[in-house]
Structures are given as C-alpha cells and as structure tokens.
Coordinates of C-alpha atoms in Angstrom, one line a residue:
M1 CA -48.8 46.4 105.3
I2 CA -46.7 46.7 108.4
A3 CA -43.0 46.9 109.4
A4 CA -40.6 47.2 112.3
A5 CA -38.1 50.1 112.5
S6 CA -34.5 49.8 113.5
D7 CA -32.6 52.4 115.5
A8 CA -31.8 54.2 112.3
I9 CA -35.4 55.5 112.1
W10 CA -37.0 54.5 115.4
D11 CA -36.4 57.9 116.9
N12 CA -37.3 57.0 120.5
R13 CA -40.7 55.6 119.4
A14 CA -41.5 58.6 117.2
A15 CA -41.5 56.4 114.1
C16 CA -44.3 54.2 115.5
G17 CA -47.4 54.9 113.4
R18 CA -45.5 56.6 110.6
N19 CA -45.9 55.4 107.0
Y20 CA -43.0 54.8 104.7
R21 CA -42.9 54.1 101.0
V22 CA -40.3 51.3 100.4
R23 CA -38.8 50.1 97.2
C24 CA -36.4 47.3 96.5
T25 CA -33.2 48.4 94.9
G26 CA -31.4 45.1 94.6
G27 CA -30.5 41.8 96.2
T28 CA -27.9 41.1 98.9
N29 CA -27.0 37.5 97.8
Q30 CA -26.3 35.5 94.7
G31 CA -29.2 33.1 95.3
V32 CA -31.8 35.3 93.6
P33 CA -30.2 37.3 90.8
E34 CA -33.1 39.6 90.2
P35 CA -35.2 39.8 93.4
C36 CA -37.0 43.2 92.9
R37 CA -40.5 43.3 91.4
G38 CA -40.2 47.0 90.5
D39 CA -43.1 48.1 92.7
S40 CA -43.1 50.0 95.9
V41 CA -45.2 49.4 99.0
V42 CA -46.4 51.7 101.8
V43 CA -46.0 50.3 105.3
R44 CA -46.9 51.5 108.7
V45 CA -44.3 51.1 111.4
V46 CA -45.9 49.1 114.3
D47 CA -42.9 47.6 116.1
Y48 CA -39.3 48.0 117.0
C49 CA -36.5 45.9 115.4
P50 CA -34.2 45.4 118.5
P51 CA -30.5 46.1 118.6
G52 CA -28.7 43.7 116.4
C53 CA -31.4 43.9 113.8
R54 CA -29.6 44.0 110.4
S55 CA -32.4 45.9 108.7
T56 CA -33.4 49.5 108.6
I57 CA -37.0 48.5 108.1
D58 CA -38.1 44.9 108.7
L59 CA -41.1 44.3 106.4
S60 CA -43.9 41.9 107.1
Q61 CA -44.0 38.9 104.7
E62 CA -47.0 40.4 102.9
A63 CA -45.2 43.7 102.4
F64 CA -41.9 42.1 101.3
S65 CA -43.6 39.9 98.7
Q66 CA -45.2 43.0 97.1
I67 CA -41.8 44.4 96.2
A68 CA -39.4 41.4 96.1
D69 CA -39.2 37.7 95.6
P70 CA -39.7 36.1 99.1
N71 CA -36.8 33.7 98.3
A72 CA -34.4 36.6 98.3
G73 CA -34.7 36.9 102.1
V74 CA -32.8 40.2 102.5
I75 CA -32.9 43.0 100.0
N76 CA -31.5 46.5 99.6
I77 CA -34.1 49.2 99.8
E78 CA -34.8 52.9 99.5
Y79 CA -37.5 54.5 101.6
E80 CA -39.2 57.8 102.3
Q81 CA -41.6 58.9 104.9

C-alpha cells in the first residue's frame, strides 16, 4: 500500500518512507453518497505529489479501494503518522 505526499506533509523529502494510517471521513461530490467503507489503511509514502496536487495524500488505487468506493474518485480523509 503506497501513496504520494503533497507539500502539506512532504517536508523536503523527510516524509518519503514514512507510514501513515489513513481513514475516509466523507465524500467530496454528490455522485457517491456514502463512499467510505469504514476501514483504515496504512500506506508508505514513496513519491511526491507535485505542486498543484489537490490532495494531502494521493493513495494508490489499491489503498484507496480499501477505505472507499473507487467510484468516489476524491474523498476527505484523516491521517496520522
């Protein structure tokens, strides 16, 4: 389970290799009214989400599908290292 980190947590590459527990807290669009699965997932940051990235943590498809309906596309999350 992997992810890319945005500037919010990238910390000049210090986040690379860190593990974060991520949980879906809700959807961002009307298309999928209840996107969260109720689970959390632990991901390892392996990449940088470049400037303009609209995410704090950009999850791999596998990690995303563990915590949310893939059809949701974008979700709100909470996370901790």
